Amino acid sequence: MLELSDPVLDGVFRALANPSRRAMLARLTAGSASLSDLAAPLDMTLSAVEQHFKVLERCDLVRSDKVGRVRTCRLQADTVRETENWLGVLRADWERHLDRLGDFLDQTADTAEEENR
Amino acid sequence: MLELSDPVLDGVFRALANPSRRAMLARLTAGSASLSDLAAPLDMTLSAVEQHFKVLERCDLVRSDKVGRVRTCRLQADTVRETENWLGVLRADWERHLDRLGDFLDQTADTAEEENR
């Protein structure tokens, strides 16, 4: 059964709707990184990167620890997996519908064939 | 390799960030439906449902045909699958990183053991 009104999903999908935030997540698949590491390939200020990071952090797509002056950021793979699963259930529900439709059409064809014999 | 700056993904994730739009997609996994069918379980006007539907249609999560006065809406499963795949690649990249990290730690432990012999 699909959970539809989960506000966590609202936040996750909204966070994913930005290419810079997706680039930050992709960078974090290669391992933990500082905010400066995340900013390096992006054409934006460190402060803008920090704002994007906060959006990702609020919906638990990433987490971070601050040691001294350096914040180390890491991917929260569980949230990625749960979001992927949500889409997987949607797709599986659709495929089940197609299977049932196929069965129904096969049965209808069989019945028509028997009636025509 | 992850496609990061695809504007289609921006639209798809933005469309998914709304619980009513997710409910409409979930309803469409049970088969094609009219806009009135989609509106029935939602506490909103038909016009609001139509606006949400247009957001889903713009990013190709749904398609529709109008015959006479009735618009028949259906899920565009390919777009769901592509979005699921995007998250799957992100997760797989992360899992490969964990595997490499595991191998590295095993090797380091072996080397330390040999040196201590």
PDB file of N, CA, C and O in Angstrom, chain B residues 5-67:
ATOM      1  N   SER B   5      21.875  17.369 -14.580  1.00  0.00           N
ATOM      2  CA  SER B   5      21.254  18.669 -14.843  1.00  0.00           C
ATOM      3  C   SER B   5      20.039  18.561 -15.759  1.00  0.00           C
ATOM      4  O   SER B   5      19.577  19.557 -16.303  1.00  0.00           O
ATOM      5  N   ASP B   6      19.533  17.343 -15.931  1.00  0.00           N
ATOM      6  CA  ASP B   6      18.364  17.109 -16.782  1.00  0.00           C
ATOM      7  C   ASP B   6      17.148  17.896 -16.258  1.00  0.00           C
ATOM      8  O   ASP B   6      16.651  17.608 -15.175  1.00  0.00           O
ATOM      9  N   PRO B   7      16.675  18.887 -17.033  1.00  0.00           N
ATOM     10  CA  PRO B   7      15.527  19.672 -16.554  1.00  0.00           C
ATOM     11  C   PRO B   7      14.247  18.836 -16.418  1.00  0.00           C
ATOM     12  O   PRO B   7      13.348  19.212 -15.672  1.00  0.00           O
ATOM     13  N   VAL B   8      14.179  17.699 -17.139  1.00  0.00           N
ATOM     14  CA  VAL B   8      13.015  16.810 -16.986  1.00  0.00           C
ATOM     15  C   VAL B   8      12.934  16.326 -15.533  1.00  0.00           C
ATOM     16  O   VAL B   8      11.857  16.295 -14.930  1.00  0.00           O
ATOM     17  N   LEU B   9      14.089  15.980 -14.966  1.00  0.00           N
ATOM     18  CA  LEU B   9      14.118  15.516 -13.575  1.00  0.00           C
ATOM     19  C   LEU B   9      13.644  16.604 -12.619  1.00  0.00           C
ATOM     20  O   LEU B   9      12.945  16.315 -11.637  1.00  0.00           O
ATOM     21  N   ASP B  10      14.040  17.864 -12.880  1.00  0.00           N
ATOM     22  CA  ASP B  10      13.556  18.982 -12.041  1.00  0.00           C
ATOM     23  C   ASP B  10      12.036  18.942 -11.975  1.00  0.00           C
ATOM     24  O   ASP B  10      11.439  19.011 -10.903  1.00  0.00           O
ATOM     25  N   GLY B  11      11.425  18.835 -13.162  1.00  0.00           N
ATOM     26  CA  GLY B  11       9.962  18.860 -13.251  1.00  0.00           C
ATOM     27  C   GLY B  11       9.318  17.658 -12.595  1.00  0.00           C
ATOM     28  O   GLY B  11       8.309  17.796 -11.897  1.00  0.00           O
ATOM     29  N   VAL B  12       9.899  16.479 -12.823  1.00  0.00           N
ATOM     30  CA  VAL B  12       9.318  15.251 -12.260  1.00  0.00           C
ATOM     31  C   VAL B  12       9.364  15.304 -10.733  1.00  0.00           C
ATOM     32  O   VAL B  12       8.354  15.064 -10.063  1.00  0.00           O
ATOM     33  N   PHE B  13      10.529  15.662 -10.174  1.00  0.00           N
ATOM     34  CA  PHE B  13      10.642  15.685  -8.714  1.00  0.00           C
ATOM     35  C   PHE B  13       9.737  16.769  -8.113  1.00  0.00           C
ATOM     36  O   PHE B  13       9.124  16.563  -7.063  1.00  0.00           O
ATOM     37  N   ARG B  14       9.637  17.908  -8.805  1.00  0.00           N
ATOM     38  CA  ARG B  14       8.766  18.983  -8.303  1.00  0.00           C
ATOM     39  C   ARG B  14       7.300  18.507  -8.317  1.00  0.00           C
ATOM     40  O   ARG B  14       6.550  18.748  -7.382  1.00  0.00           O
ATOM     41  N   ALA B  15       6.935  17.805  -9.389  1.00  0.00           N
ATOM     42  CA  ALA B  15       5.563  17.288  -9.496  1.00  0.00           C
ATOM     43  C   ALA B  15       5.269  16.275  -8.387  1.00  0.00           C
ATOM     44  O   ALA B  15       4.163  16.242  -7.841  1.00  0.00           O
ATOM     45  N   LEU B  16       6.267  15.458  -8.043  1.00  0.00           N
ATOM     46  CA  LEU B  16       6.061  14.413  -7.024  1.00  0.00           C
ATOM     47  C   LEU B  16       6.022  14.974  -5.610  1.00  0.00           C
ATOM     48  O   LEU B  16       5.628  14.265  -4.679  1.00  0.00           O
ATOM     49  N   ALA B  17       6.423  16.239  -5.444  1.00  0.00           N
ATOM     50  CA  ALA B  17       6.536  16.836  -4.098  1.00  0.00           C
ATOM     51  C   ALA B  17       5.187  17.272  -3.522  1.00  0.00           C
ATOM     52  O   ALA B  17       5.141  18.018  -2.550  1.00  0.00           O
ATOM     53  N   ASN B  18       4.094  16.816  -4.122  1.00  0.00           N
ATOM     54  CA  ASN B  18       2.770  17.235  -3.643  1.00  0.00           C
ATOM     55  C   ASN B  18       1.896  15.997  -3.395  1.00  0.00           C
ATOM     56  O   ASN B  18       1.737  15.166  -4.293  1.00  0.00           O
ATOM     57  N   PRO B  19       1.321  15.880  -2.178  1.00  0.00           N
ATOM     58  CA  PRO B  19       0.579  14.658  -1.833  1.00  0.00           C
ATOM     59  C   PRO B  19      -0.656  14.429  -2.718  1.00  0.00           C
ATOM     60  O   PRO B  19      -0.992  13.276  -3.004  1.00  0.00           O
ATOM     61  N   SER B  20      -1.329  15.494  -3.173  1.00  0.00           N
ATOM     62  CA  SER B  20      -2.506  15.299  -4.038  1.00  0.00           C
ATOM     63  C   SER B  20      -2.080  14.741  -5.391  1.00  0.00           C
ATOM     64  O   SER B  20      -2.748  13.880  -5.961  1.00  0.00           O
ATOM     65  N   ARG B  21      -0.957  15.259  -5.905  1.00  0.00           N
ATOM     66  CA  ARG B  21      -0.474  14.736  -7.193  1.00  0.00           C
ATOM     67  C   ARG B  21      -0.025  13.287  -7.047  1.00  0.00           C
ATOM     68  O   ARG B  21      -0.249  12.459  -7.939  1.00  0.00           O
ATOM     69  N   ARG B  22       0.600  12.952  -5.888  1.00  0.00           N
ATOM     70  CA  ARG B  22       0.988  11.544  -5.674  1.00  0.00           C
ATOM     71  C   ARG B  22      -0.265  10.668  -5.593  1.00  0.00           C
ATOM     72  O   ARG B  22      -0.285   9.551  -6.110  1.00  0.00           O
ATOM     73  N   ALA B  23      -1.331  11.180  -4.955  1.00  0.00           N
ATOM     74  CA  ALA B  23      -2.591  10.416  -4.855  1.00  0.00           C
ATOM     75  C   ALA B  23      -3.186  10.183  -6.251  1.00  0.00           C
ATOM     76  O   ALA B  23      -3.712   9.101  -6.532  1.00  0.00           O
ATOM     77  N   MET B  24      -3.075  11.187  -7.117  1.00  0.00           N
ATOM     78  CA  MET B  24      -3.600  11.034  -8.478  1.00  0.00           C
ATOM     79  C   MET B  24      -2.818   9.957  -9.236  1.00  0.00           C
ATOM     80  O   MET B  24      -3.404   9.132  -9.946  1.00  0.00           O
ATOM     81  N   LEU B  25      -1.498   9.958  -9.078  1.00  0.00           N
ATOM     82  CA  LEU B  25      -0.679   8.930  -9.732  1.00  0.00           C
ATOM     83  C   LEU B  25      -1.044   7.544  -9.210  1.00  0.00           C
ATOM     84  O   LEU B  25      -1.179   6.587  -9.982  1.00  0.00           O
ATOM     85  N   ALA B  26      -1.217   7.455  -7.873  1.00  0.00           N
ATOM     86  CA  ALA B  26      -1.552   6.161  -7.264  1.00  0.00           C
ATOM     87  C   ALA B  26      -2.895   5.668  -7.804  1.00  0.00           C
ATOM     88  O   ALA B  26      -3.053   4.481  -8.099  1.00  0.00           O
ATOM     89  N   ARG B  27      -3.864   6.577  -7.957  1.00  0.00           N
ATOM     90  CA  ARG B  27      -5.173   6.192  -8.504  1.00  0.00           C
ATOM     91  C   ARG B  27      -5.012   5.650  -9.932  1.00  0.00           C
ATOM     92  O   ARG B  27      -5.669   4.675 -10.307  1.00  0.00           O
ATOM     93  N   LEU B  28      -4.112   6.260 -10.706  1.00  0.00           N
ATOM     94  CA  LEU B  28      -3.943   5.866 -12.115  1.00  0.00           C
ATOM     95  C   LEU B  28      -3.232   4.517 -12.278  1.00  0.00           C
ATOM     96  O   LEU B  28      -3.265   3.930 -13.357  1.00  0.00           O
ATOM     97  N   THR B  29      -2.605   4.006 -11.195  1.00  0.00           N
ATOM     98  CA  THR B  29      -2.012   2.657 -11.295  1.00  0.00           C
ATOM     99  C   THR B  29      -3.118   1.601 -11.411  1.00  0.00           C
ATOM    100  O   THR B  29      -2.854   0.484 -11.836  1.00  0.00           O
ATOM    101  N   ALA B  30      -4.353   1.964 -11.034  1.00  0.00           N
ATOM    102  CA  ALA B  30      -5.479   1.030 -11.141  1.00  0.00           C
ATOM    103  C   ALA B  30      -6.141   1.107 -12.518  1.00  0.00           C
ATOM    104  O   ALA B  30      -7.159   0.459 -12.749  1.00  0.00           O
ATOM    105  N   GLY B  31      -5.585   1.923 -13.410  1.00  0.00           N
ATOM    106  CA  GLY B  31      -6.148   2.047 -14.760  1.00  0.00           C
ATOM    107  C   GLY B  31      -6.513   3.478 -15.099  1.00  0.00           C
ATOM    108  O   GLY B  31      -6.518   4.345 -14.216  1.00  0.00           O
ATOM    109  N   SER B  32      -6.803   3.696 -16.366  1.00  0.00           N
ATOM    110  CA  SER B  32      -7.161   5.042 -16.841  1.00  0.00           C
ATOM    111  C   SER B  32      -8.351   5.593 -16.070  1.00  0.00           C
ATOM    112  O   SER B  32      -9.163   4.836 -15.546  1.00  0.00           O
ATOM    113  N   ALA B  33      -8.432   6.916 -16.003  1.00  0.00           N
ATOM    114  CA  ALA B  33      -9.504   7.547 -15.230  1.00  0.00           C
ATOM    115  C   ALA B  33      -9.801   8.918 -15.820  1.00  0.00           C
ATOM    116  O   ALA B  33      -8.942   9.524 -16.465  1.00  0.00           O
ATOM    117  N   SER B  34     -11.012   9.393 -15.590  1.00  0.00           N
ATOM    118  CA  SER B  34     -11.354  10.761 -15.993  1.00  0.00           C
ATOM    119  C   SER B  34     -10.876  11.720 -14.901  1.00  0.00           C
ATOM    120  O   SER B  34     -10.537  11.295 -13.784  1.00  0.00           O
ATOM    121  N   LEU B  35     -10.872  13.007 -15.196  1.00  0.00           N
ATOM    122  CA  LEU B  35     -10.494  14.000 -14.180  1.00  0.00           C
ATOM    123  C   LEU B  35     -11.459  13.937 -12.996  1.00  0.00           C
ATOM    124  O   LEU B  35     -11.044  14.117 -11.840  1.00  0.00           O
ATOM    125  N   SER B  36     -12.744  13.668 -13.249  1.00  0.00           N
ATOM    126  CA  SER B  36     -13.725  13.553 -12.153  1.00  0.00           C
ATOM    127  C   SER B  36     -13.392  12.361 -11.250  1.00  0.00           C
ATOM    128  O   SER B  36     -13.497  12.454 -10.032  1.00  0.00           O
ATOM    129  N   ASP B  37     -12.980  11.241 -11.869  1.00  0.00           N
ATOM    130  CA  ASP B  37     -12.553  10.079 -11.075  1.00  0.00           C
ATOM    131  C   ASP B  37     -11.379  10.473 -10.167  1.00  0.00           C
ATOM    132  O   ASP B  37     -11.324  10.101  -8.993  1.00  0.00           O
ATOM    133  N   LEU B  38     -10.429  11.212 -10.749  1.00  0.00           N
ATOM    134  CA  LEU B  38      -9.240  11.615  -9.975  1.00  0.00           C
ATOM    135  C   LEU B  38      -9.622  12.565  -8.852  1.00  0.00           C
ATOM    136  O   LEU B  38      -9.027  12.551  -7.777  1.00  0.00           O
ATOM    137  N   ALA B  39     -10.633  13.397  -9.112  1.00  0.00           N
ATOM    138  CA  ALA B  39     -11.039  14.400  -8.120  1.00  0.00           C
ATOM    139  C   ALA B  39     -11.824  13.774  -6.968  1.00  0.00           C
ATOM    140  O   ALA B  39     -11.769  14.270  -5.831  1.00  0.00           O
ATOM    141  N   ALA B  40     -12.544  12.663  -7.256  1.00  0.00           N
ATOM    142  CA  ALA B  40     -13.502  12.101  -6.288  1.00  0.00           C
ATOM    143  C   ALA B  40     -12.951  11.949  -4.858  1.00  0.00           C
ATOM    144  O   ALA B  40     -13.585  12.413  -3.916  1.00  0.00           O
ATOM    145  N   PRO B  41     -11.765  11.319  -4.671  1.00  0.00           N
ATOM    146  CA  PRO B  41     -11.312  11.126  -3.295  1.00  0.00           C
ATOM    147  C   PRO B  41     -10.596  12.352  -2.706  1.00  0.00           C
ATOM    148  O   PRO B  41     -10.228  12.340  -1.536  1.00  0.00           O
ATOM    149  N   LEU B  42     -10.402  13.381  -3.518  1.00  0.00           N
ATOM    150  CA  LEU B  42      -9.631  14.551  -3.061  1.00  0.00           C
ATOM    151  C   LEU B  42     -10.569  15.680  -2.661  1.00  0.00           C
ATOM    152  O   LEU B  42     -11.583  15.918  -3.307  1.00  0.00           O
ATOM    153  N   ASP B  43     -10.199  16.357  -1.620  1.00  0.00           N
ATOM    154  CA  ASP B  43     -11.021  17.457  -1.106  1.00  0.00           C
ATOM    155  C   ASP B  43     -10.633  18.754  -1.831  1.00  0.00           C
ATOM    156  O   ASP B  43     -10.065  19.669  -1.226  1.00  0.00           O
ATOM    157  N   MET B  44     -10.928  18.803  -3.146  1.00  0.00           N
ATOM    158  CA  MET B  44     -10.610  20.027  -3.893  1.00  0.00           C
ATOM    159  C   MET B  44     -11.508  20.130  -5.131  1.00  0.00           C
ATOM    160  O   MET B  44     -12.147  19.152  -5.523  1.00  0.00           O
ATOM    161  N   THR B  45     -11.531  21.309  -5.712  1.00  0.00           N
ATOM    162  CA  THR B  45     -12.387  21.521  -6.887  1.00  0.00           C
ATOM    163  C   THR B  45     -11.819  20.797  -8.101  1.00  0.00           C
ATOM    164  O   THR B  45     -10.625  20.478  -8.149  1.00  0.00           O
ATOM    165  N   LEU B  46     -12.677  20.569  -9.085  1.00  0.00           N
ATOM    166  CA  LEU B  46     -12.251  19.930 -10.332  1.00  0.00           C
ATOM    167  C   LEU B  46     -11.184  20.788 -11.018  1.00  0.00           C
ATOM    168  O   LEU B  46     -10.230  20.265 -11.612  1.00  0.00           O
ATOM    169  N   SER B  47     -11.342  22.101 -10.892  1.00  0.00           N
ATOM    170  CA  SER B  47     -10.393  23.015 -11.519  1.00  0.00           C
ATOM    171  C   SER B  47      -8.999  22.887 -10.867  1.00  0.00           C
ATOM    172  O   SER B  47      -7.979  22.922 -11.555  1.00  0.00           O
ATOM    173  N   ALA B  48      -8.969  22.709  -9.544  1.00  0.00           N
ATOM    174  CA  ALA B  48      -7.690  22.521  -8.837  1.00  0.00           C
ATOM    175  C   ALA B  48      -7.061  21.193  -9.258  1.00  0.00           C
ATOM    176  O   ALA B  48      -5.838  21.110  -9.480  1.00  0.00           O
ATOM    177  N   VAL B  49      -7.885  20.162  -9.390  1.00  0.00           N
ATOM    178  CA  VAL B  49      -7.395  18.851  -9.828  1.00  0.00           C
ATOM    179  C   VAL B  49      -6.805  18.974 -11.235  1.00  0.00           C
ATOM    180  O   VAL B  49      -5.747  18.411 -11.533  1.00  0.00           O
ATOM    181  N   GLU B  50      -7.476  19.741 -12.078  1.00  0.00           N
ATOM    182  CA  GLU B  50      -7.008  19.946 -13.450  1.00  0.00           C
ATOM    183  C   GLU B  50      -5.634  20.631 -13.455  1.00  0.00           C
ATOM    184  O   GLU B  50      -4.757  20.280 -14.244  1.00  0.00           O
ATOM    185  N   GLN B  51      -5.452  21.610 -12.573  1.00  0.00           N
ATOM    186  CA  GLN B  51      -4.158  22.287 -12.476  1.00  0.00           C
ATOM    187  C   GLN B  51      -3.064  21.302 -12.065  1.00  0.00           C
ATOM    188  O   GLN B  51      -1.972  21.297 -12.634  1.00  0.00           O
ATOM    189  N   HIS B  52      -3.369  20.481 -11.052  1.00  0.00           N
ATOM    190  CA  HIS B  52      -2.388  19.472 -10.613  1.00  0.00           C
ATOM    191  C   HIS B  52      -2.083  18.497 -11.749  1.00  0.00           C
ATOM    192  O   HIS B  52      -0.942  18.096 -11.948  1.00  0.00           O
ATOM    193  N   PHE B  53      -3.151  18.122 -12.481  1.00  0.00           N
ATOM    194  CA  PHE B  53      -2.957  17.181 -13.592  1.00  0.00           C
ATOM    195  C   PHE B  53      -2.013  17.773 -14.640  1.00  0.00           C
ATOM    196  O   PHE B  53      -1.151  17.074 -15.171  1.00  0.00           O
ATOM    197  N   LYS B  54      -2.178  19.076 -14.907  1.00  0.00           N
ATOM    198  CA  LYS B  54      -1.317  19.733 -15.910  1.00  0.00           C
ATOM    199  C   LYS B  54       0.152  19.692 -15.498  1.00  0.00           C
ATOM    200  O   LYS B  54       1.037  19.559 -16.334  1.00  0.00           O
ATOM    201  N   VAL B  55       0.410  19.835 -14.180  1.00  0.00           N
ATOM    202  CA  VAL B  55       1.792  19.756 -13.676  1.00  0.00           C
ATOM    203  C   VAL B  55       2.359  18.363 -13.966  1.00  0.00           C
ATOM    204  O   VAL B  55       3.507  18.221 -14.413  1.00  0.00           O
ATOM    205  N   LEU B  56       1.537  17.340 -13.731  1.00  0.00           N
ATOM    206  CA  LEU B  56       1.970  15.955 -13.989  1.00  0.00           C
ATOM    207  C   LEU B  56       2.166  15.707 -15.486  1.00  0.00           C
ATOM    208  O   LEU B  56       3.081  14.983 -15.893  1.00  0.00           O
ATOM    209  N   GLU B  57       1.315  16.332 -16.293  1.00  0.00           N
ATOM    210  CA  GLU B  57       1.355  16.129 -17.741  1.00  0.00           C
ATOM    211  C   GLU B  57       2.582  16.816 -18.348  1.00  0.00           C
ATOM    212  O   GLU B  57       3.215  16.272 -19.252  1.00  0.00           O
ATOM    213  N   ARG B  58       2.928  17.983 -17.829  1.00  0.00           N
ATOM    214  CA  ARG B  58       4.063  18.740 -18.377  1.00  0.00           C
ATOM    215  C   ARG B  58       5.369  17.954 -18.270  1.00  0.00           C
ATOM    216  O   ARG B  58       6.256  18.105 -19.097  1.00  0.00           O
ATOM    217  N   CYS B  59       5.497  17.142 -17.215  1.00  0.00           N
ATOM    218  CA  CYS B  59       6.753  16.390 -17.053  1.00  0.00           C
ATOM    219  C   CYS B  59       6.569  14.937 -17.483  1.00  0.00           C
ATOM    220  O   CYS B  59       7.413  14.091 -17.196  1.00  0.00           O
ATOM    221  N   ASP B  60       5.481  14.659 -18.193  1.00  0.00           N
ATOM    222  CA  ASP B  60       5.235  13.344 -18.807  1.00  0.00           C
ATOM    223  C   ASP B  60       5.075  12.212 -17.791  1.00  0.00           C
ATOM    224  O   ASP B  60       5.352  11.059 -18.098  1.00  0.00           O
ATOM    225  N   LEU B  61       4.621  12.538 -16.572  1.00  0.00           N
ATOM    226  CA  LEU B  61       4.270  11.460 -15.620  1.00  0.00           C
ATOM    227  C   LEU B  61       2.895  10.886 -15.960  1.00  0.00           C
ATOM    228  O   LEU B  61       2.551   9.779 -15.539  1.00  0.00           O
ATOM    229  N   VAL B  62       2.084  11.675 -16.676  1.00  0.00           N
ATOM    230  CA  VAL B  62       0.769  11.213 -17.140  1.00  0.00           C
ATOM    231  C   VAL B  62       0.557  11.732 -18.562  1.00  0.00           C
ATOM    232  O   VAL B  62       1.230  12.673 -19.002  1.00  0.00           O
ATOM    233  N   ARG B  63      -0.369  11.115 -19.261  1.00  0.00           N
ATOM    234  CA  ARG B  63      -0.833  11.629 -20.556  1.00  0.00           C
ATOM    235  C   ARG B  63      -2.350  11.567 -20.570  1.00  0.00           C
ATOM    236  O   ARG B  63      -2.952  10.911 -19.695  1.00  0.00           O
ATOM    237  N   SER B  64      -2.974  12.235 -21.526  1.00  0.00           N
ATOM    238  CA  SER B  64      -4.433  12.201 -21.577  1.00  0.00           C
ATOM    239  C   SER B  64      -4.934  12.369 -23.006  1.00  0.00           C
ATOM    240  O   SER B  64      -4.225  12.904 -23.866  1.00  0.00           O
ATOM    241  N   ASP B  65      -6.130  11.876 -23.239  1.00  0.00           N
ATOM    242  CA  ASP B  65      -6.831  12.059 -24.515  1.00  0.00           C
ATOM    243  C   ASP B  65      -8.204  12.604 -24.211  1.00  0.00           C
ATOM    244  O   ASP B  65      -8.825  12.194 -23.233  1.00  0.00           O
ATOM    245  N   LYS B  66      -8.665  13.517 -25.056  1.00  0.00           N
ATOM    246  CA  LYS B  66     -10.010  14.052 -24.865  1.00  0.00           C
ATOM    247  C   LYS B  66     -10.916  13.507 -25.957  1.00  0.00           C
ATOM    248  O   LYS B  66     -10.624  13.665 -27.146  1.00  0.00           O
ATOM    249  N   VAL B  67     -11.948  12.805 -25.548  1.00  0.00           N
ATOM    250  CA  VAL B  67     -12.952  12.323 -26.508  1.00  0.00           C
ATOM    251  C   VAL B  67     -14.271  12.979 -26.111  1.00  0.00           C
ATOM    252  O   VAL B  67     -14.777  12.740 -25.009  1.00  0.00           O
TER     253      VAL B  67
END
